[in-house]
C-alpha positions as YAML, in Angstrom:
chain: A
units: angstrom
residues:
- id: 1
  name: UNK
  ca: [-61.23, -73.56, -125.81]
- id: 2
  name: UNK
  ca: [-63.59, -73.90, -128.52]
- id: 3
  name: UNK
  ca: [-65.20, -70.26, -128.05]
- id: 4
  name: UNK
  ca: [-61.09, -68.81, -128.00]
- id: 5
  name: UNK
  ca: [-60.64, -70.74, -131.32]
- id: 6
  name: UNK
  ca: [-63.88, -69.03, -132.88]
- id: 7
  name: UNK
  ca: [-63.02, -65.84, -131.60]
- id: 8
  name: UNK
  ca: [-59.81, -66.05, -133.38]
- id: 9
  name: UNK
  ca: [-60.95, -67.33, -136.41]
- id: 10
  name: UNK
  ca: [-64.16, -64.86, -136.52]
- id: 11
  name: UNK
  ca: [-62.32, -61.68, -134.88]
- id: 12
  name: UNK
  ca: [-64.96, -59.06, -136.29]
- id: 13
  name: UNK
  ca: [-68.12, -61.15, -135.29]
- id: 14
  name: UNK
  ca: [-70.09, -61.32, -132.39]
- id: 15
  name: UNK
  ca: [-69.98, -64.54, -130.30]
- id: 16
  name: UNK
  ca: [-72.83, -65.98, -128.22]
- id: 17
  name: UNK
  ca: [-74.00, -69.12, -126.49]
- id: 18
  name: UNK
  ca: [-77.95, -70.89, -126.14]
- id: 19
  name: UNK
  ca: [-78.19, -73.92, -124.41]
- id: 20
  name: UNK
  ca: [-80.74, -76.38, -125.20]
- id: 21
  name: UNK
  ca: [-80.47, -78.42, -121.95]
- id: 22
  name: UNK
  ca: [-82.80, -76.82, -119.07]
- id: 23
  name: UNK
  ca: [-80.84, -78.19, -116.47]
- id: 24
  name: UNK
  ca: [-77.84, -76.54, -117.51]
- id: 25
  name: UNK
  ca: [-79.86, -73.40, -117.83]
- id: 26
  name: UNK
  ca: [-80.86, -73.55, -113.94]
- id: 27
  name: UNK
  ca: [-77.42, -74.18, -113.31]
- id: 28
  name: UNK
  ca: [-75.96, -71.08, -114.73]
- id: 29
  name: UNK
  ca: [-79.09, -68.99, -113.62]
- id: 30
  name: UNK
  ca: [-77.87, -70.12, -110.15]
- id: 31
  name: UNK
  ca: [-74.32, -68.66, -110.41]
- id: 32
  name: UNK
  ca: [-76.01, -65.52, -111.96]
- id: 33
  name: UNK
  ca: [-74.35, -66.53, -115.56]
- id: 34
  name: UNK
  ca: [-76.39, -66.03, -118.75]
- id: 35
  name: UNK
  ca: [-78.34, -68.79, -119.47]
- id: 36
  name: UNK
  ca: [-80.09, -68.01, -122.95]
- id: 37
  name: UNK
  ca: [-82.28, -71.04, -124.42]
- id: 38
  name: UNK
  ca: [-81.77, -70.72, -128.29]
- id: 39
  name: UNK
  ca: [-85.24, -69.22, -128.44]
- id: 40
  name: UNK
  ca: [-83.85, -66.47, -125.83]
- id: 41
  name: UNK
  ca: [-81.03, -65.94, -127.68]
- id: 42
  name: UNK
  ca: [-82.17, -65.58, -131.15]
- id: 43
  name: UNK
  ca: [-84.78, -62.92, -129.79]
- id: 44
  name: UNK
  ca: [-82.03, -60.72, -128.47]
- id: 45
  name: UNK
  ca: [-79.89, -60.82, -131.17]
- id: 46
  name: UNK
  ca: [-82.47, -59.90, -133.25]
- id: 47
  name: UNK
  ca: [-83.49, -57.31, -131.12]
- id: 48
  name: UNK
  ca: [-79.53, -55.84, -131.29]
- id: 49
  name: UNK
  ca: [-79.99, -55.54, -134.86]
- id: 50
  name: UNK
  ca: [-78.36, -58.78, -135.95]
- id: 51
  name: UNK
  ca: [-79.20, -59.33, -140.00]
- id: 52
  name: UNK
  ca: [-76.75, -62.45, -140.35]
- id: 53
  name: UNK
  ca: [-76.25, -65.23, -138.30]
- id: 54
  name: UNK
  ca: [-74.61, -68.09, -137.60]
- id: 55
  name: UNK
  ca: [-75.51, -71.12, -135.53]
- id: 56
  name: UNK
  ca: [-73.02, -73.73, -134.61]
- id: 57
  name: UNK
  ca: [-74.20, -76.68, -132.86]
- id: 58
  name: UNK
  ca: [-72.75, -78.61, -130.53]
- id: 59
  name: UNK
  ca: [-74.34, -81.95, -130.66]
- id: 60
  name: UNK
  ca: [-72.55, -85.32, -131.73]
- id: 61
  name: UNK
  ca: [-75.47, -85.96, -133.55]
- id: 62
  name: UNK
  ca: [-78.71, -84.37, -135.45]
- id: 63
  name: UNK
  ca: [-80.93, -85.74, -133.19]
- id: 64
  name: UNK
  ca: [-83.82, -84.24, -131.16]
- id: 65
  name: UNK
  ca: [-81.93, -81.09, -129.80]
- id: 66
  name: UNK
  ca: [-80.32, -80.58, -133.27]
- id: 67
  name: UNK
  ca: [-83.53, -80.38, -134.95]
- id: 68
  name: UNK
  ca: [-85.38, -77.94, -132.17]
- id: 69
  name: UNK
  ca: [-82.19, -75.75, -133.22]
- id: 70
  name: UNK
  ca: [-82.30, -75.61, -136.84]
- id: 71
  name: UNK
  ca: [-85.83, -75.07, -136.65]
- id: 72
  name: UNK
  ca: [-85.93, -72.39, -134.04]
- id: 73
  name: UNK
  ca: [-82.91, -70.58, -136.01]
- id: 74
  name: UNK
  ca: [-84.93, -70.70, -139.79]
- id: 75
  name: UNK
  ca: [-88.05, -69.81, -137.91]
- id: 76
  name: UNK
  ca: [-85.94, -66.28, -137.47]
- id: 77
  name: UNK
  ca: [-85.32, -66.30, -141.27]
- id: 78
  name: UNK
  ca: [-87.09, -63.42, -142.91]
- id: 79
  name: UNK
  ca: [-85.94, -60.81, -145.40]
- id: 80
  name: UNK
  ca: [-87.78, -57.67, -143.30]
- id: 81
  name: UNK
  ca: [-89.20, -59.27, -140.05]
- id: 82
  name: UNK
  ca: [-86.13, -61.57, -139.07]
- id: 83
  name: UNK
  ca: [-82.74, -61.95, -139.84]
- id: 84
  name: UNK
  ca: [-81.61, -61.74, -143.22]
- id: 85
  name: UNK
  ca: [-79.76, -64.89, -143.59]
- id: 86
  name: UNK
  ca: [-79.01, -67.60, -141.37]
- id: 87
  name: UNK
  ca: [-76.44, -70.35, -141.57]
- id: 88
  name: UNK
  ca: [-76.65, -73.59, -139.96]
- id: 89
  name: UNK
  ca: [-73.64, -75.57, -138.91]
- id: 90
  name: UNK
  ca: [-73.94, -79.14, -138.57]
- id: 91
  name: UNK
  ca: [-73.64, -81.55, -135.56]
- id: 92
  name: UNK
  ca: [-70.15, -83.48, -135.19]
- id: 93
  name: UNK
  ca: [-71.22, -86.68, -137.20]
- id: 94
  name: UNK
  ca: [-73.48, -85.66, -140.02]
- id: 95
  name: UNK
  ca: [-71.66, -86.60, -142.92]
- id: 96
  name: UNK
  ca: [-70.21, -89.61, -144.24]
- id: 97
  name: UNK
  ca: [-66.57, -87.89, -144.26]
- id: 98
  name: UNK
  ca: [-67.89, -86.15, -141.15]
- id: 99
  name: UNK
  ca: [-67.57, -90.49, -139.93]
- id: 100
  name: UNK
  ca: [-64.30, -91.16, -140.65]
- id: 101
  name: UNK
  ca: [-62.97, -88.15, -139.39]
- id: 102
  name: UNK
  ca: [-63.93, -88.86, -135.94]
- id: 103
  name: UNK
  ca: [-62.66, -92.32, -136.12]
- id: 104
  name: UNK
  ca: [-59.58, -90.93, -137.43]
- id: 105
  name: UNK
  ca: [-59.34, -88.77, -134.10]
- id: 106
  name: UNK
  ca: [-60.06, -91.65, -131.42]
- id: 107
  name: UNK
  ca: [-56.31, -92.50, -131.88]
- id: 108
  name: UNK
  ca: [-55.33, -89.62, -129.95]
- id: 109
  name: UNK
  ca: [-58.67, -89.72, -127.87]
- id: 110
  name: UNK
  ca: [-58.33, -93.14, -126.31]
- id: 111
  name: UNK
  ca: [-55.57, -92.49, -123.88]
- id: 112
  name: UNK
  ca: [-52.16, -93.51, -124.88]
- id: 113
  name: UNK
  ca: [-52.02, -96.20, -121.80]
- id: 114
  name: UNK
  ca: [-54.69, -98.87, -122.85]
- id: 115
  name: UNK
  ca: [-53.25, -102.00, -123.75]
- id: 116
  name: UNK
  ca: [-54.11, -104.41, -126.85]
- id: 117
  name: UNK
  ca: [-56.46, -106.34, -124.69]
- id: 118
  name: UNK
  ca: [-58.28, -103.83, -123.38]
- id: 119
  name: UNK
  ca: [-61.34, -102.94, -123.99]
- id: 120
  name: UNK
  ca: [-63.04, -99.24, -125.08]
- id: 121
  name: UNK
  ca: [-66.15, -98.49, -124.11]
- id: 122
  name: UNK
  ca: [-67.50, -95.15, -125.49]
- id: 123
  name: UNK
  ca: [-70.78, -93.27, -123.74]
- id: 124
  name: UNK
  ca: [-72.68, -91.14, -125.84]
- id: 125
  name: UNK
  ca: [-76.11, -89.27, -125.06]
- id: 126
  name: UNK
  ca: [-78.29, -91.46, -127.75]
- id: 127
  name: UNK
  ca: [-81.34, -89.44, -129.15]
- id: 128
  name: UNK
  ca: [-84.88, -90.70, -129.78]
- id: 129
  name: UNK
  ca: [-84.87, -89.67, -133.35]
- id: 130
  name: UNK
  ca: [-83.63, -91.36, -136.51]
- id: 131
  name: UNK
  ca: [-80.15, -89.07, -136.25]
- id: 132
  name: UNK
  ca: [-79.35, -92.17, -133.54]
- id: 133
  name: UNK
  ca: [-78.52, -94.00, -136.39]
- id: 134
  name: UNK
  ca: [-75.33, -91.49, -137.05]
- id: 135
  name: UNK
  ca: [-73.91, -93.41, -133.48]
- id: 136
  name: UNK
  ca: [-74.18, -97.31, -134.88]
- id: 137
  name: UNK
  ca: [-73.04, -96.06, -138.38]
- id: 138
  name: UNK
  ca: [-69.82, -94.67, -136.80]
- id: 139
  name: UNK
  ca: [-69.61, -97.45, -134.21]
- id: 140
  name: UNK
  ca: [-69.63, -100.33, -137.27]
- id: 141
  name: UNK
  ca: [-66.90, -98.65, -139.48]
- id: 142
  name: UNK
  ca: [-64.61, -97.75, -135.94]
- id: 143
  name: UNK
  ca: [-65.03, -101.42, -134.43]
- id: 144
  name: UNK
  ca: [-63.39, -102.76, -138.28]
- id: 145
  name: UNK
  ca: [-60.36, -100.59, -136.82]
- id: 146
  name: UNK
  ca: [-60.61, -101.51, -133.44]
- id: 147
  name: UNK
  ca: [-62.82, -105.10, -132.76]
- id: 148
  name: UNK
  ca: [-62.35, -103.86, -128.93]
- id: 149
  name: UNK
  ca: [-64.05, -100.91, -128.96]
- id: 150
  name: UNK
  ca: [-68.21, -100.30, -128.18]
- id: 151
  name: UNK
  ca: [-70.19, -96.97, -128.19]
- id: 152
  name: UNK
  ca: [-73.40, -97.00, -125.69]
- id: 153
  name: UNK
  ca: [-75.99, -94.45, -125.20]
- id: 154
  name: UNK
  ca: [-77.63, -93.31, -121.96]
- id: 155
  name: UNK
  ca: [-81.07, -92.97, -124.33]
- id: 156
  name: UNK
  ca: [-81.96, -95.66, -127.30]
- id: 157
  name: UNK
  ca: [-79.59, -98.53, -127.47]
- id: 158
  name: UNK
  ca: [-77.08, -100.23, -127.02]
- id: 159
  name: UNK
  ca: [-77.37, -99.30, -123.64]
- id: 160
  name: UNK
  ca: [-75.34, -100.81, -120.82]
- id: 161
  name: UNK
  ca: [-76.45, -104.36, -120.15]
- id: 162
  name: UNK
  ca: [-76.15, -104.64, -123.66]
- id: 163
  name: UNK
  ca: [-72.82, -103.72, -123.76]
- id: 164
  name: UNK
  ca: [-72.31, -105.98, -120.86]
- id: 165
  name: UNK
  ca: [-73.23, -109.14, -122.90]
- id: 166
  name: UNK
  ca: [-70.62, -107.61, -125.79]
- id: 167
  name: UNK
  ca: [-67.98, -107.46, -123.80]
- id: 168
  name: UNK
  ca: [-67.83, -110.94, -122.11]
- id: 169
  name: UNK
  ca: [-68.35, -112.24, -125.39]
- id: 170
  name: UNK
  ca: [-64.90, -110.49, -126.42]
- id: 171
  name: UNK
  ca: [-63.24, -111.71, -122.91]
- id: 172
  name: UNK
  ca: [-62.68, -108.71, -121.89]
- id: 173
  name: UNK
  ca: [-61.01, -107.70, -118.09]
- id: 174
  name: UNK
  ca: [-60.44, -104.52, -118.07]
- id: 175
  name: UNK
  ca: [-62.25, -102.08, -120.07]
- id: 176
  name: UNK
  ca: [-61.19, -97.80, -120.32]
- id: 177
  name: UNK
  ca: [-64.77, -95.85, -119.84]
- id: 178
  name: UNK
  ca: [-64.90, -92.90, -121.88]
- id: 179
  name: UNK
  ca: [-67.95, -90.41, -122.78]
- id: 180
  name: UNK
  ca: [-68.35, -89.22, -125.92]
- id: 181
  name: UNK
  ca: [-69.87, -86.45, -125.54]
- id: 182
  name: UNK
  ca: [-68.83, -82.81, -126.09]
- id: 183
  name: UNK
  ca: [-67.95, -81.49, -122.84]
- id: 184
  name: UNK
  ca: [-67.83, -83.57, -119.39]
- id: 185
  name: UNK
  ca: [-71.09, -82.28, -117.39]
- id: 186
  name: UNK
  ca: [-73.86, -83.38, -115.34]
- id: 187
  name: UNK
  ca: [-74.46, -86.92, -117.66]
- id: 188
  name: UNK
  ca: [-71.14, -87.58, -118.00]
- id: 189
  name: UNK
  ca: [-69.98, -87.14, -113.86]
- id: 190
  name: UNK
  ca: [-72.92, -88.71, -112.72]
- id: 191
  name: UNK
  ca: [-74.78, -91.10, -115.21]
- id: 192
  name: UNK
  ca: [-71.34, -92.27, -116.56]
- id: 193
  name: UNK
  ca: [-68.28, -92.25, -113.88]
- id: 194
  name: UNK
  ca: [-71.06, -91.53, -111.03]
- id: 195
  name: UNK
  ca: [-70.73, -93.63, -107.41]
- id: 196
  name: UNK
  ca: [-74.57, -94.99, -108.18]
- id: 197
  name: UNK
  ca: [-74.50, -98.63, -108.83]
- id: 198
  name: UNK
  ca: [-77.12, -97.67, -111.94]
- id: 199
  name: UNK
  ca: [-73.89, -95.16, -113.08]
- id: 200
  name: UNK
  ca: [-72.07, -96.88, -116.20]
- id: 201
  name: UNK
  ca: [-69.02, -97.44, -114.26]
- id: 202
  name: UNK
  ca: [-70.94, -98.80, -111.39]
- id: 203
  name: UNK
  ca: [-72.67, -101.34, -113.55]
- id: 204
  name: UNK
  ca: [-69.23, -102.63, -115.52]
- id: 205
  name: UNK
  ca: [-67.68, -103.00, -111.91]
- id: 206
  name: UNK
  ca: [-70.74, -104.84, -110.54]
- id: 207
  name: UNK
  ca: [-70.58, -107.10, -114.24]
- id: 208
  name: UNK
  ca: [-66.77, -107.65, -112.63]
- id: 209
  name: UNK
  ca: [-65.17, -105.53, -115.37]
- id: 210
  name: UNK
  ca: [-62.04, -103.26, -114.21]
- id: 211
  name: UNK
  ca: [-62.76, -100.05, -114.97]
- id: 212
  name: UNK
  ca: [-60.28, -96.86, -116.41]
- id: 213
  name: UNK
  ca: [-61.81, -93.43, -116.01]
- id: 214
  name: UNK
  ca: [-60.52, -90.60, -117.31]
- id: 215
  name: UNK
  ca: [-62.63, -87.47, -116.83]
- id: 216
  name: UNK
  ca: [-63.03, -85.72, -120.32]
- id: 217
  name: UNK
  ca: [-64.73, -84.42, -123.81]
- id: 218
  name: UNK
  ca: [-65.16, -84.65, -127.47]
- id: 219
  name: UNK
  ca: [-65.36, -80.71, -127.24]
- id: 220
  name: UNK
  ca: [-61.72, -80.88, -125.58]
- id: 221
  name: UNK
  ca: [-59.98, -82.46, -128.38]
- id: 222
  name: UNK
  ca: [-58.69, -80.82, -131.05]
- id: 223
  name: UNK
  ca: [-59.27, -83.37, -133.99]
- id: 224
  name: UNK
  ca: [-62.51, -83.53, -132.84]
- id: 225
  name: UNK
  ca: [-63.23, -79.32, -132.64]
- id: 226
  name: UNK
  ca: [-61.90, -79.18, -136.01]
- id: 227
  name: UNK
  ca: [-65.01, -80.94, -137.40]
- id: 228
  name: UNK
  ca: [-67.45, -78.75, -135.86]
- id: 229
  name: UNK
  ca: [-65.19, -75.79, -136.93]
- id: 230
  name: UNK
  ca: [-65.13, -76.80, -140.28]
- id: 231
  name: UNK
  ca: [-69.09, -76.93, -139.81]
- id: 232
  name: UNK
  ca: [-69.14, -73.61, -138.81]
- id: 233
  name: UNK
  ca: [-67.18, -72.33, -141.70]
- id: 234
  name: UNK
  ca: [-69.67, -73.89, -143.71]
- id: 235
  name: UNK
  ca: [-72.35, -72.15, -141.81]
- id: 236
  name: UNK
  ca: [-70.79, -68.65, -141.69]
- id: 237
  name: UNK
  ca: [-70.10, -68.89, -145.64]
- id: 238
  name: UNK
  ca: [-73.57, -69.57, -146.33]
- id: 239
  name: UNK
  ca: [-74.79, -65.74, -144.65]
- id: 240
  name: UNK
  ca: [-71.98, -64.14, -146.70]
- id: 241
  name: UNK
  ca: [-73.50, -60.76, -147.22]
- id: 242
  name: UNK
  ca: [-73.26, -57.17, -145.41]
- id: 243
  name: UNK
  ca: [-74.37, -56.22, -142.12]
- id: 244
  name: UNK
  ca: [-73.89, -57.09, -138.61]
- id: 245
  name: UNK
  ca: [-73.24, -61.00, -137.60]
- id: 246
  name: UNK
  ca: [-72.95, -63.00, -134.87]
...
C-alpha cells in the first residue's frame, strides 16, 4: 500500500526496501524473497550507479534502528566515492506537529465500535534510546483527548504490568488491544495478540480484563502513511539535483 503510493508519487525513481530486523531478513531469505539489510542495500545501489538517494524510514520512532539507518545512509555520502546526496526521511513521530498529527489520526484508528467506557490500550515496540521519549510525549498530549487510552512498549516502559495497575485504577472492563506499530508481524501476532500467557492479550485476560483484538497497522492507515510520506517528500527534496535516484 505504502510502496503503490510512492510509486505513484515518485513514478521516474527507483524503489527499494532494507530491513533492519534480522528476523525478518531470515524470513524472506526462506521464501527466496530479497532480504537486503540497509548496509546490503546501500552497497548495491551504489554499485548500479545510484548518485541520489532517498531513505524513508519506517520506524514510529528515532530510536535505535532509526539511528543505525541514518548513519549507515550518510556513511554512503561522498561527492566521488559515494553517493552524491542523500536525503533522510524521518520516523513517524519526530516532530512536535509530527505529535499531533498522529493523535489526530487515532480517531479513525481506534475502531468505530469501542464504547465510552472502554478502554484503549496501544502496543508499541519501545526503543532503548532517548527517541523512547517521542512514545510518552505523544501518549501525555493523546490521553488529554482521550483519559481512556494507554500506549505500552514491548522494550523500556510502561510495559504491561504497568499498564495493568493503570487500568484498574480507571475501572476499566473491557479494554480494545491495538499495536502501534507499522505493519502487523512477528511482535505484533505473537508478543501482542499471541496464545502465550506472557503475550499482552494473555496477560490483560489473566489481570481479568476483556479483551478486543483487531489484527492491524500504523503502516495500513492512511492518516498515518501520510506522515511518513510527507517525510519522504522532505527527504527526496533535500537530493534535488541530476542523476539517477532511488
Amino acid at each position: 500500500m505504502f510502496a503503490a503510493e510512492v510509486r505513484g508519487r515518485y513514478p521516474d525513481h527507483a524503489l527499494h526496501w532494507a530491513f533492519t530486523a534480522h528476523k525478518v531478513r531470515r524470513k524472506l531469505a526462506a521464501r527466496g524473497m530479497r532480504h537486503d539489510s540497509v548496509a546490503e542495500a546501500l552497497s548495491r545501489l551504489h554499485d548500479q550507479g545510484v548518485t541520489h538517494l532517498a531513505v524513508q524510514s519506517l520506524h514510529t520512532v528515532p530510536g535505535v534502528e532509526y539511528h543505525w539507518t541514518l548513519d549507515q545512509a550518510m556513511v554512503y555520502r561522498h561527492p566521488r566515492k559515494g553517493f552524491a546526496e542523500v536525503g533522510m526521511g524521518s520516523p513517524l513521530l519526530a516532530s512536535e506537529t509530527d505529535l499531533d498529527r498522529v493523535r489526530l489520526g487515532l480517531a479513525s484508528y481506534i475502531p468505530a465500535e469501542r464504547r465510552p467506557d472502554e478502554a484503549v490500550v496501544l502496543v508499541a515496540h519501545g526503543t532503548y534510546h532517548q527517541g523512547h521519549q517521542r512514545y510518552l510525549d505523544w501518549e501525555a498530549g493523546a490521553r488529554k483527548q482521550d483519559p481512556l487510552l494507554f500506549l505500552g512498549a514491548l522494550m523500556g516502559r510502561p510495559g504491561g504490568a504497568e499498564i495493568v495497575g493503570r487500568l484498574r485504577q480507571n475501572g476499566a472492563r473491557r479494554v480494545w488491544l491495538l499495536p502501534f506499530m507499522s505493519v502487523p508481524g512477528h511482535h505484533v501476532q505473537v508478543d501482542v495478540y499471541g496464545a502465550s500467557p506472557r503475550s499482552w492479550k494473555g496477560l490483560l485476560e489473566s489481570a481479568g480484563f476483556q479483551v478486543m483484538a483487531r489484527l492491524t497497522g500504523t503502516l495500513l492507515h492512511a492518516p498515518f502513511r501520510a506522515v511518513w510520506m510527507e517525510h519522504l517528500e522532505a527527504a527526496v527534496a533535500s537530493t534535488a539535483g541530476p542523476a539517477r535516484r532511488a
